[in-house]
Coordinates of C-alpha atoms and ligand atoms in Angstrom, one line a residue:
M1 CA -24.1 -23.7 22.4
R2 CA -21.2 -25.2 24.6
A3 CA -17.6 -24.3 24.0
T4 CA -16.5 -28.0 23.5
E5 CA -18.8 -27.8 20.4
L6 CA -17.8 -24.7 19.2
F7 CA -15.3 -24.6 16.0
F8 CA -13.1 -21.8 18.1
P9 CA -9.7 -21.9 17.0
P10 CA -8.2 -19.1 19.3
L11 CA -5.0 -17.9 18.5
R12 CA -2.3 -17.5 21.5
E13 CA 0.2 -15.2 19.1
E14 CA -0.7 -11.9 17.5
P15 CA -0.8 -12.5 14.0
S16 CA 2.1 -11.2 12.2
E17 CA 0.6 -8.7 9.5
A18 CA -2.2 -7.3 11.5
E19 CA -2.0 -3.8 11.9
T20 CA -4.8 -2.8 13.9
I21 CA -6.7 -3.7 16.7
S22 CA -9.7 -5.1 15.1
H23 CA -7.6 -7.3 12.7
R24 CA -5.5 -8.3 15.3
L25 CA -8.2 -9.1 17.8
L26 CA -10.8 -10.6 14.9
F27 CA -7.8 -13.1 14.3
R28 CA -7.3 -13.6 18.1
A29 CA -10.8 -14.5 19.1
G30 CA -11.3 -17.0 16.0
M31 CA -13.5 -14.9 14.3
I32 CA -11.5 -14.7 10.8
R33 CA -8.9 -16.2 9.0
K34 CA -7.3 -14.8 5.9
T35 CA -8.0 -17.2 3.0
A36 CA -5.8 -14.9 0.8
G37 CA -4.8 -11.1 0.7
G38 CA -7.9 -9.2 1.4
I39 CA -10.2 -12.3 1.3
Y40 CA -11.5 -13.7 4.5
T41 CA -13.3 -16.7 5.9
Y42 CA -15.7 -15.6 8.6
L43 CA -15.8 -18.5 11.9
P44 CA -18.6 -19.2 13.3
L45 CA -18.3 -16.6 16.3
G46 CA -17.3 -14.2 13.6
Y47 CA -20.4 -14.9 11.2
R48 CA -22.7 -14.8 14.1
V49 CA -21.9 -11.2 14.3
I50 CA -22.3 -10.5 11.0
K51 CA -25.7 -11.8 10.6
K52 CA -26.5 -9.4 13.5
I53 CA -25.6 -6.6 11.6
I54 CA -27.2 -7.8 8.7
N55 CA -30.6 -8.3 10.4
I56 CA -30.6 -4.6 12.2
V57 CA -29.9 -3.3 8.7
R58 CA -32.4 -5.5 6.8
E59 CA -35.2 -4.2 9.3
E60 CA -34.3 -1.0 9.0
M61 CA -34.3 -1.0 5.4
D62 CA -37.4 -2.7 5.3
R63 CA -39.0 -0.4 7.6
A64 CA -38.1 2.6 5.4
G65 CA -40.1 1.1 2.7
G66 CA -37.0 -0.7 0.8
Q67 CA -37.4 -4.2 -0.9
E68 CA -35.0 -6.9 -0.9
V69 CA -33.4 -8.4 -3.9
G70 CA -31.0 -10.8 -4.8
L71 CA -28.5 -9.2 -7.8
P72 CA -26.0 -11.4 -9.5
I73 CA -22.0 -10.7 -8.5
V74 CA -21.0 -12.1 -12.0
Q75 CA -21.8 -9.2 -14.0
P76 CA -21.7 -9.0 -18.0
A77 CA -19.3 -6.3 -19.3
E78 CA -22.2 -5.0 -21.7
L79 CA -23.7 -3.3 -19.0
W80 CA -20.5 -1.3 -18.1
M81 CA -19.9 -0.4 -21.6
Q82 CA -23.4 0.8 -21.5
S83 CA -22.6 3.2 -18.5
G84 CA -19.1 4.1 -19.7
R85 CA -17.6 2.6 -17.1
W86 CA -16.1 -0.6 -17.9
L87 CA -12.7 0.9 -18.5
V88 CA -12.9 3.9 -15.7
Y89 CA -11.9 1.4 -12.9
G90 CA -9.0 0.1 -14.5
D91 CA -7.0 -2.8 -12.4
E92 CA -9.5 -2.4 -9.5
M93 CA -12.0 -4.2 -11.2
F94 CA -12.3 -8.2 -11.2
R95 CA -12.5 -9.3 -14.6
L96 CA -13.1 -12.5 -16.1
K97 CA -14.2 -14.3 -19.5
D98 CA -16.6 -17.4 -19.7
R99 CA -15.9 -20.2 -21.7
H100 CA -17.1 -18.4 -24.8
Q101 CA -14.5 -15.5 -24.1
R102 CA -17.2 -13.3 -22.9
D103 CA -16.2 -10.2 -20.5
F104 CA -17.7 -10.2 -16.9
C105 CA -16.7 -8.7 -13.7
L106 CA -17.4 -9.7 -10.0
G107 CA -19.6 -6.7 -9.0
P108 CA -17.6 -4.1 -7.4
T109 CA -21.3 -2.3 -7.2
H110 CA -24.5 -2.7 -8.7
E111 CA -25.6 0.7 -10.3
E112 CA -25.6 -0.7 -13.6
V113 CA -27.3 -3.8 -13.0
I114 CA -30.2 -2.5 -11.2
T115 CA -30.8 0.4 -13.0
D116 CA -30.9 -2.2 -16.3
I117 CA -33.4 -4.2 -14.4
V118 CA -35.7 -1.3 -13.7
N119 CA -35.3 0.1 -17.3
H120 CA -36.6 -2.7 -18.5
E121 CA -39.5 -3.6 -16.0
V122 CA -40.7 -0.2 -15.3
H123 CA -42.1 2.2 -17.5
S124 CA -44.7 4.6 -15.8
Y125 CA -44.5 7.4 -12.7
R126 CA -47.2 5.2 -11.2
N127 CA -44.8 2.2 -9.9
L128 CA -42.3 4.8 -8.7
P129 CA -40.8 5.3 -6.4
L130 CA -39.2 2.2 -6.0
L131 CA -36.6 1.6 -3.6
L132 CA -34.4 -1.7 -4.3
Y133 CA -31.7 -3.5 -2.0
Q134 CA -29.4 -6.3 -1.3
I135 CA -27.3 -7.4 1.0
Q136 CA -24.7 -9.0 -1.1
N137 CA -20.4 -9.7 -1.3
K138 CA -18.8 -7.0 -3.4
Y139 CA -15.0 -7.2 -5.2
R140 CA -12.9 -4.7 -5.8
D141 CA -8.7 -5.1 -6.2
E142 CA -7.8 -3.0 -4.1
I143 CA -3.8 -2.4 -4.6
R144 CA -3.3 -2.7 -0.8
P145 CA -5.6 -4.6 0.8
R146 CA -5.2 -4.0 4.5
F147 CA -6.5 -3.4 8.1
G148 CA -8.3 -6.9 7.6
L149 CA -11.8 -6.7 6.8
M150 CA -11.4 -2.4 6.9
R151 CA -10.2 -2.9 3.1
G152 CA -10.8 -6.1 1.7
R153 CA -10.7 -7.2 -1.7
E154 CA -14.2 -9.0 -1.0
F155 CA -16.3 -7.8 1.4
I156 CA -20.2 -7.7 2.6
M157 CA -22.4 -4.4 1.6
K158 CA -25.6 -3.5 2.1
D159 CA -26.5 -1.4 -1.3
L160 CA -29.7 0.2 -2.0
Y161 CA -31.1 2.2 -5.1
S162 CA -33.8 4.6 -5.3
F163 CA -35.8 5.3 -8.3
D164 CA -37.8 8.7 -8.3
V165 CA -39.7 10.4 -10.8
D166 CA -38.2 13.9 -10.0
E167 CA -35.9 15.8 -7.4
D168 CA -38.4 16.3 -4.6
G169 CA -38.9 12.8 -5.1
L170 CA -35.5 11.8 -4.8
E171 CA -35.0 14.6 -1.9
L172 CA -37.9 12.2 0.3
S173 CA -36.2 8.7 -0.4
Y174 CA -32.8 10.5 0.1
R175 CA -34.0 11.3 3.8
K176 CA -35.9 8.5 4.3
M177 CA -32.5 6.7 4.2
Y178 CA -31.0 9.3 6.0
E179 CA -33.1 8.6 8.6
A180 CA -33.0 4.9 8.4
Y181 CA -29.0 5.1 8.4
C182 CA -29.2 6.7 11.9
R183 CA -31.5 4.2 13.3
V184 CA -29.1 1.3 11.9
F185 CA -26.3 3.1 13.5
D186 CA -28.0 3.7 17.1
R187 CA -29.1 0.2 17.1
L188 CA -25.8 -1.0 16.2
G189 CA -24.9 0.8 19.8
L190 CA -22.0 2.9 17.8
D191 CA -21.0 6.4 18.3
Y192 CA -20.9 7.9 14.8
R193 CA -21.3 11.3 13.1
V194 CA -22.8 11.8 9.7
V195 CA -20.9 14.3 7.5
E196 CA -21.0 15.8 4.2
A197 CA -19.1 14.0 1.8
D198 CA -17.0 14.1 -1.7
S199 CA -19.1 12.0 -4.1
G200 CA -16.3 10.9 -6.0
A201 CA -16.5 9.6 -9.4
I202 CA -19.9 7.9 -8.8
G203 CA -21.8 11.3 -9.9
G204 CA -23.9 13.7 -8.3
N205 CA -22.6 15.9 -6.0
V206 CA -24.6 15.6 -2.9
S207 CA -23.5 12.7 -0.5
H208 CA -23.1 11.6 3.0
E209 CA -20.9 9.3 4.9
F210 CA -21.9 7.6 8.3
I211 CA -18.3 7.8 10.2
V212 CA -18.1 5.5 13.3
L213 CA -15.9 7.3 15.4
A214 CA -12.4 5.8 16.0
D215 CA -8.8 7.4 16.3
T216 CA -7.1 4.3 14.1
G217 CA -9.9 5.5 11.0
E218 CA -8.8 6.6 7.8
S219 CA -11.3 9.1 7.4
T220 CA -10.8 12.8 9.3
V221 CA -13.6 14.9 9.7
V222 CA -14.1 18.3 10.9
F223 CA -16.9 19.7 12.9
C224 CA -18.0 23.2 14.2
D225 CA -18.0 23.5 17.7
T226 CA -20.9 25.8 17.8
C227 CA -23.4 25.0 15.1
Q228 CA -24.1 21.3 13.1
Y229 CA -21.4 21.6 10.8
A230 CA -19.5 18.5 10.1
A231 CA -17.8 17.3 7.1
N232 CA -15.1 14.4 5.8
V233 CA -11.9 16.7 5.1
E234 CA -12.1 15.8 1.5
K235 CA -15.2 17.8 1.4
A236 CA -15.0 20.4 4.0
E237 CA -14.9 24.2 2.8
S238 CA -12.3 26.2 3.9
V239 CA -12.7 29.8 4.7
P240 CA -10.1 32.2 3.7
E241 CA -9.5 34.4 6.8
P242 CA -7.1 37.6 6.6
R243 CA -4.3 37.0 9.4
G244 CA -4.5 41.0 10.0
D245 CA -0.6 41.3 8.9
R246 CA -1.0 42.5 5.5
E247 CA 2.0 44.9 4.3
E248 CA 2.6 47.6 1.7
A249 CA 4.2 45.6 -1.0
S250 CA 7.7 46.2 -1.7
P251 CA 10.1 45.4 -4.2
V252 CA 10.8 41.4 -5.5
Q253 CA 14.5 40.3 -4.6
K254 CA 16.1 37.3 -5.7
V255 CA 18.0 35.7 -2.3
H256 CA 20.3 32.9 -3.0
T257 CA 19.3 29.8 -0.7
P258 CA 21.8 27.2 -1.1
G259 CA 20.9 23.9 0.0
Q260 CA 17.4 25.3 1.6
R261 CA 14.5 23.0 0.2
T262 CA 11.7 22.7 2.7
I263 CA 9.6 25.3 4.2
Q264 CA 11.3 24.6 7.4
D265 CA 14.4 25.4 5.8
L266 CA 13.6 28.4 4.6
C267 CA 11.7 29.6 7.8
A268 CA 15.0 29.3 9.2
F269 CA 17.0 30.6 6.7
L270 CA 15.0 33.7 5.8
G271 CA 13.6 34.4 9.2
L272 CA 10.1 34.3 8.1
P273 CA 7.4 32.1 9.5
Q274 CA 5.5 29.2 7.3
H275 CA 2.4 31.3 6.7
R276 CA 4.4 33.9 4.8
Q277 CA 5.3 31.4 2.3
V278 CA 3.5 29.3 -0.6
K279 CA 3.8 26.0 -1.4
T280 CA 4.1 25.2 -5.2
L281 CA 2.7 21.5 -6.2
V282 CA 2.9 20.3 -9.6
Y283 CA 0.1 17.8 -10.5
V284 CA -0.5 15.8 -13.5
A285 CA -4.6 16.1 -14.4
D286 CA -5.4 13.5 -17.1
G287 CA -2.1 14.1 -18.8
R288 CA -2.2 17.6 -18.4
P289 CA 0.3 19.8 -15.9
V290 CA -1.4 22.1 -13.4
V291 CA 0.2 24.0 -10.5
A292 CA -1.4 24.3 -7.2
L293 CA -0.3 27.2 -4.8
V294 CA -1.2 27.3 -1.2
R295 CA -0.3 28.9 2.0
G296 CA 3.1 27.2 3.5
D297 CA 1.2 26.1 6.4
R298 CA -1.7 24.8 4.7
E299 CA -2.0 21.2 2.6
V300 CA -3.2 20.8 -1.1
N301 CA -6.7 18.9 -0.9
E302 CA -6.3 16.9 -4.4
I303 CA -9.9 16.0 -4.2
K304 CA -11.0 19.6 -4.8
L305 CA -8.6 20.4 -7.4
K306 CA -9.3 16.9 -9.2
N307 CA -13.1 18.2 -8.8
H308 CA -12.3 21.6 -9.9
L309 CA -10.9 20.6 -13.2
G310 CA -13.4 17.6 -13.7
A311 CA -10.5 15.6 -14.1
N312 CA -10.7 11.8 -13.5
Q313 CA -7.1 11.3 -12.6
V314 CA -4.9 13.5 -10.9
E315 CA -1.5 13.0 -9.3
M316 CA 2.1 14.5 -8.3
A317 CA 4.0 15.0 -11.1
G318 CA 7.6 13.1 -10.6
E319 CA 10.9 15.3 -10.1
S320 CA 12.2 14.7 -13.9
V321 CA 8.4 16.3 -15.0
V322 CA 8.5 19.0 -12.8
R323 CA 12.4 19.9 -13.7
E324 CA 11.2 19.6 -17.5
L325 CA 8.1 22.0 -16.8
T326 CA 9.9 24.8 -14.7
G327 CA 13.9 24.2 -14.8
A328 CA 14.5 23.3 -11.0
G329 CA 13.5 20.6 -8.5
F330 CA 11.1 20.2 -5.6
G331 CA 11.7 23.0 -3.0
S332 CA 12.5 25.8 -5.3
L333 CA 9.3 25.9 -7.5
G334 CA 7.1 29.0 -7.8
P335 CA 4.3 30.9 -9.8
V336 CA 6.4 33.9 -10.6
G337 CA 7.2 33.7 -14.4
L338 CA 5.7 30.1 -14.8
N339 CA 4.1 29.4 -17.5
L340 CA 1.7 26.8 -16.6
Q341 CA -2.2 26.6 -15.5
V342 CA -1.9 27.7 -11.5
Y343 CA -4.4 27.6 -9.3
A344 CA -4.0 29.3 -5.9
D345 CA -6.4 28.8 -2.7
R346 CA -8.1 31.8 -2.1
E347 CA -6.1 32.5 0.9
V348 CA -3.0 32.9 -1.3
A349 CA -4.9 36.2 -2.5
L350 CA -4.6 37.7 0.9
M351 CA -1.0 37.0 1.1
S352 CA 1.5 40.3 0.6
N353 CA 5.3 40.3 0.6
L354 CA 5.7 36.3 0.2
V355 CA 8.2 33.9 -0.4
C356 CA 8.6 31.3 -3.0
G357 CA 11.0 29.5 -5.3
A358 CA 12.6 31.5 -7.9
N359 CA 12.0 28.1 -10.5
E360 CA 16.1 28.1 -10.1
D361 CA 17.7 25.7 -7.9
D362 CA 18.9 27.1 -5.0
Y363 CA 17.2 30.7 -5.4
H364 CA 13.9 32.1 -3.9
Y365 CA 12.1 35.3 -4.3
I366 CA 10.9 37.1 -1.4
N367 CA 8.4 40.2 -1.2
V368 CA 6.2 38.6 -4.2
N369 CA 3.0 39.8 -4.4
P370 CA -0.4 37.9 -5.8
G371 CA -1.9 40.1 -8.6
R372 CA 1.7 42.2 -9.4
D373 CA 4.2 39.3 -9.8
F374 CA 2.0 36.5 -10.7
Q375 CA -1.7 36.0 -11.7
P376 CA -3.4 32.6 -11.3
A377 CA -6.0 31.2 -13.6
A378 CA -8.0 30.9 -10.7
Y379 CA -8.5 31.6 -6.6
I380 CA -10.5 28.4 -5.6
D381 CA -11.0 26.1 -2.6
L382 CA -7.8 24.1 -2.7
R383 CA -6.4 23.7 0.8
N384 CA -7.7 21.1 3.4
A385 CA -9.8 22.9 6.1
Q386 CA -7.9 22.4 9.7
E387 CA -8.7 22.1 13.3
G388 CA -9.3 25.8 14.3
D389 CA -10.5 27.3 10.9
L390 CA -13.6 29.3 11.1
C391 CA -16.6 27.2 10.4
P392 CA -17.7 27.9 6.9
V393 CA -21.9 27.7 7.9
C394 CA -22.1 29.5 11.1
R395 CA -18.8 31.8 10.4
E396 CA -18.8 32.0 14.3
G397 CA -17.7 28.3 15.6
R398 CA -14.4 27.0 14.9
L399 CA -13.7 23.5 13.6
K400 CA -12.4 20.7 15.1
Q401 CA -11.0 17.8 13.8
T402 CA -11.5 13.6 14.6
R403 CA -11.2 10.7 13.0
G404 CA -13.2 7.7 12.2
I405 CA -14.4 5.0 9.9
E406 CA -16.6 5.2 6.8
T407 CA -19.1 2.3 7.2
G408 CA -22.1 3.9 5.3
H409 CA -22.5 6.6 2.3
I410 CA -25.3 7.7 0.5
F411 CA -25.4 9.3 -2.8
K412 CA -27.8 11.5 -4.7
L413 CA -27.1 10.4 -8.0
G414 CA -29.6 12.3 -10.3
T415 CA -30.1 11.0 -13.8
K416 CA -26.4 10.0 -14.3
Y417 CA -27.3 6.5 -14.8
S418 CA -30.9 6.1 -15.7
E419 CA -30.0 8.5 -18.8
K420 CA -26.9 6.6 -20.0
M421 CA -29.0 3.2 -19.0
D422 CA -32.1 4.6 -20.8
A423 CA -34.0 4.1 -17.5
T424 CA -37.1 6.1 -18.3
F425 CA -40.7 6.3 -17.4
L426 CA -43.9 7.7 -18.7
D427 CA -45.2 10.6 -16.2
E428 CA -48.9 11.6 -16.0
K429 CA -48.7 13.5 -19.3
G430 CA -47.2 10.6 -21.0
K431 CA -44.1 12.3 -21.5
E432 CA -40.7 10.1 -21.1
R433 CA -38.3 11.3 -18.5
P434 CA -35.4 9.7 -16.8
M435 CA -35.7 8.5 -13.2
V436 CA -34.0 10.3 -10.7
M437 CA -31.8 7.9 -9.0
G438 CA -29.9 7.7 -5.0
C439 CA -27.7 4.9 -3.8
Y440 CA -27.0 4.2 -0.2
G441 CA -24.4 1.6 1.0
I442 CA -23.3 0.4 4.3
G443 CA -20.2 -1.6 4.7
I444 CA -21.4 -4.6 6.8
S445 CA -18.0 -6.3 7.2
R446 CA -16.4 -3.2 7.7
T447 CA -19.2 -2.3 10.3
M448 CA -17.7 -5.3 12.7
A449 CA -14.4 -4.1 12.4
A450 CA -15.2 -0.6 13.1
A451 CA -17.2 -1.5 16.2
I452 CA -14.2 -3.5 17.6
E453 CA -12.1 -0.1 16.7
Q454 CA -14.4 1.9 18.7
N455 CA -15.1 -0.8 21.5
Y456 CA -12.0 -2.8 22.6
D457 CA -9.6 -2.4 25.8
E458 CA -6.5 -4.6 26.7
D459 CA -8.3 -7.6 27.5
G460 CA -9.7 -7.8 23.9
I461 CA -13.3 -6.8 22.4
I462 CA -16.1 -5.1 23.7
W463 CA -19.2 -5.9 21.5
P464 CA -22.5 -4.0 21.9
I465 CA -24.7 -5.9 23.1
A466 CA -26.7 -5.7 19.7
I467 CA -24.1 -7.8 17.7
A468 CA -22.2 -9.6 20.5
P469 CA -21.6 -13.3 19.2
F470 CA -23.6 -14.1 22.2
Q471 CA -25.1 -12.1 25.1
V472 CA -24.1 -14.3 28.0
I473 CA -21.4 -16.6 28.7
I474 CA -21.9 -19.0 31.6
I475 CA -18.4 -19.8 33.1
P476 CA -17.9 -22.8 35.6
V477 CA -15.1 -22.7 37.4
N478 CA -14.3 -26.5 37.8
V479 CA -16.2 -28.6 35.6
K480 CA -15.6 -31.9 37.7
N481 CA -17.5 -30.4 40.8
R482 CA -21.0 -31.7 40.4
E483 CA -22.5 -29.1 42.1
Q484 CA -21.0 -26.1 40.1
M485 CA -22.2 -28.0 36.9
Q486 CA -25.5 -28.7 38.0
V487 CA -25.9 -24.8 38.7
A488 CA -24.3 -24.1 35.2
E489 CA -26.6 -26.4 33.8
S490 CA -30.1 -25.5 35.0
L491 CA -28.9 -21.9 34.6
Y492 CA -27.9 -22.7 30.9
S493 CA -31.1 -24.5 30.0
E494 CA -33.2 -21.4 31.6
M495 CA -31.5 -18.7 29.8
Q496 CA -31.9 -20.7 26.6
K497 CA -35.8 -21.2 27.4
A498 CA -36.1 -17.8 27.9
G499 CA -34.4 -16.9 24.3
L500 CA -31.0 -15.6 25.4
E501 CA -28.2 -16.1 23.2
V502 CA -26.0 -18.1 25.6
I503 CA -22.6 -20.1 25.4
M504 CA -21.8 -22.4 28.1
D505 CA -18.0 -22.9 29.0
D506 CA -17.7 -26.5 29.5
R507 CA -14.1 -26.9 28.5
D508 CA -11.8 -28.7 31.5
E509 CA -9.9 -25.6 31.3
R510 CA -8.3 -23.4 34.2
A511 CA -10.8 -20.9 35.3
G512 CA -8.3 -18.1 34.4
V513 CA -8.0 -19.1 30.8
K514 CA -12.0 -19.2 30.5
F515 CA -12.3 -15.7 32.1
K516 CA -9.4 -14.6 29.1
D517 CA -11.1 -16.1 26.4
A518 CA -14.4 -14.6 27.5
D519 CA -13.0 -11.2 27.5
L520 CA -10.7 -11.5 24.3
I521 CA -13.8 -12.6 22.4
G522 CA -16.1 -9.7 24.2
I523 CA -19.2 -11.7 25.3
P524 CA -21.2 -8.3 27.0
I525 CA -22.5 -10.6 30.3
R526 CA -20.2 -13.5 32.0
I527 CA -21.7 -15.6 35.0
T528 CA -19.3 -17.5 37.0
I529 CA -20.4 -20.4 39.2
G530 CA -17.6 -20.7 41.7
P531 CA -17.3 -22.4 45.3
K532 CA -17.4 -19.4 46.9
S533 CA -20.4 -18.1 45.3
L534 CA -22.0 -21.4 45.6
Q535 CA -21.4 -21.4 49.3
A536 CA -23.7 -18.3 49.4
G537 CA -26.0 -19.4 47.0
Q538 CA -25.3 -17.1 44.5
V539 CA -23.2 -16.7 41.1
E540 CA -20.9 -13.6 40.1
V541 CA -22.4 -11.3 37.5
K542 CA -20.0 -9.3 35.2
K543 CA -20.5 -7.0 32.4
R544 CA -17.3 -7.1 29.9
W545 CA -17.3 -3.3 29.9
E546 CA -17.2 -2.7 33.6
K547 CA -14.4 -3.9 36.1
D548 CA -15.9 -5.1 38.8
F549 CA -18.9 -7.5 39.0
E550 CA -22.0 -8.3 41.4
M551 CA -22.6 -11.3 43.4
V552 CA -26.8 -12.3 42.7
E553 CA -28.9 -15.1 44.0
I554 CA -28.7 -18.2 41.6
D555 CA -32.4 -17.8 41.0
Q556 CA -32.6 -13.9 40.6
A557 CA -29.5 -14.2 37.7
L558 CA -32.3 -14.6 34.6
A559 CA -33.9 -11.4 35.6
K560 CA -30.3 -9.8 36.2
V561 CA -29.1 -10.4 32.9
R562 CA -32.3 -9.8 31.1
A563 CA -32.3 -5.9 33.4
I564 CA -28.9 -5.6 31.9
I565 CA -29.8 -6.6 28.5
S566 CA -32.6 -4.2 28.1
A567 CA -30.8 -1.3 29.7
A568 CA -28.2 -1.5 27.0
A569 CA -30.6 -2.0 24.2
V570 CA -31.7 0.9 21.8
Q571 CA -35.2 0.5 20.8
A572 CA -35.8 -1.2 17.5
Ligands
9G3_1 C1 -15.8 -0.1 -9.9 C2 -14.9 -0.5 -9.0 C3 -14.9 0.3 -7.5 C4 -15.7 1.5 -7.3 C5 -16.6 1.4 -8.3 C6 -16.8 0.9 -9.2 C7 -16.7 2.9 -5.4 C8 -18.1 2.6 -7.6 C9 -18.5 4.3 -5.7 C10 -19.9 3.6 -5.4 C11 -21.0 4.3 -5.4 C12 -22.2 3.4 -4.5 C13 -23.6 1.8 -4.3 C14 -23.6 1.6 -2.8 C15 -22.7 2.6 -2.2 C16 -21.7 3.1 -2.8 N1 -15.7 1.9 -5.9 N2 -17.8 3.2 -6.1 O1 -18.5 2.6 -8.4 F1 -16.3 -0.8 -10.7 CL1 -13.6 -1.5 -9.6 O2 -19.9 2.2 -5.3 N3 -22.6 2.1 -4.9

């Protein structure tokens, strides 16, 4: 490819609404353009990266025994009614009507479609297990599409579905996929962690996320500094640890605390630390009010509350609802004398002489003791695990916290869909049984963005070699200099013949502009042909991820480039 022929509209200025580095750089490097909110066009350089990610994913799905299919994007509502999910996703689902006024949706995922196919076409245990996958656009009408490709409304996903005769079979398929995903992310050259994750509404209760580490990631993961435990904080189990400051229960006292609303206010006003207080939060779960209690220095984990209640929807109650239910506003709430369903984090049971709101504005209770002064409906794991917590698995190590981007998520689904979609098979005894399923996703377009979030510097993108749009860029400093162009052209054709992905920057531009664009786009290897180097019969070879460059004999350039590529490659 020659730069003068490449459809490459670089942006000199920063796109205004871009909030994350990958969004900015994908724009500036002429890789994507926004067609509508959350809807993007991939320009040639960007699409080359997408295709490379897809190829690696496809190879590893095939190696794991996956068979690629093409599933429809336009899905009939009937299938979603059969699974009972047509109304579950509300506005997030893109819906449309055909000319006969029949309801369809643009596929946000494909459990219903694939299970319907398997239901009609597979009837015997002899035809199982089956691993079917596709790589296709998905549609989800996010309320706030943001961060460019990271949270789009149309995005590219690889989704694979496994069908087995029983749980043991699912265990095998799940492990095969787990290992295939590790090979994918190793080959992509990304630093990732596999963490236990919440399964959400999809069903089943075992799932793992593949998190590409990046400080800008939306996912918070905790991992043990001693054993292998790692989990998304949505799922991570918290351990109630006694603080060793237990006291004899003193009599409750009601204290006038004018204008004291926050935990911090009360710390100062009462001279008591955060962990001697309790936070009382009112939620509405599927329309019913519930109260959550956690220690003052902790955060409520709403996913844990939702999972414990088996609720579809859990959201904070507004102040007016809170006032109606408790007689007080935020900041003065407490469990004492509250006739609502109260769930307390297990740590609260270990507290003594705690402080909480008196359910009366400007009044709090001190010396409140769980059991004596209030009885929660249950003590449950209700708080977010935090850095420094005891590890719930080895109970020796301490948890560390880091951030990242969820680029893969694999689930054990069990029979949830096969029962609803009647996907059954006859076992060897002729007995009809529901298939046991798993589903496995990789966000292709999100992975491209995540790769940048993890690999960039002040000059632009630093693509892992496996997914760079080109492996090598040849830059003649002065395209009007016959000698420089001669060497550039011969290296260009030599590398092309050697099967390398090489782009020649033959634009009549100042060298500085060419270097900046090469760094911005993130081409891993840059070969510069300039007057000084030619005098010595050499060219400059520079790796994008290093500061300095090497001088190499012209006839050694190809060998040098090959050595750099093979040193960086992870075996396929
Ligand atoms: C919907 C809408 C949004 C959704 C879903 C359905 C997420 C939905 C969960 C999954 C689970 C797995 C197969 C590949 C890996 C992920 N958002 N999920 O089911 F109708 Cl609007 O998609 N599916």
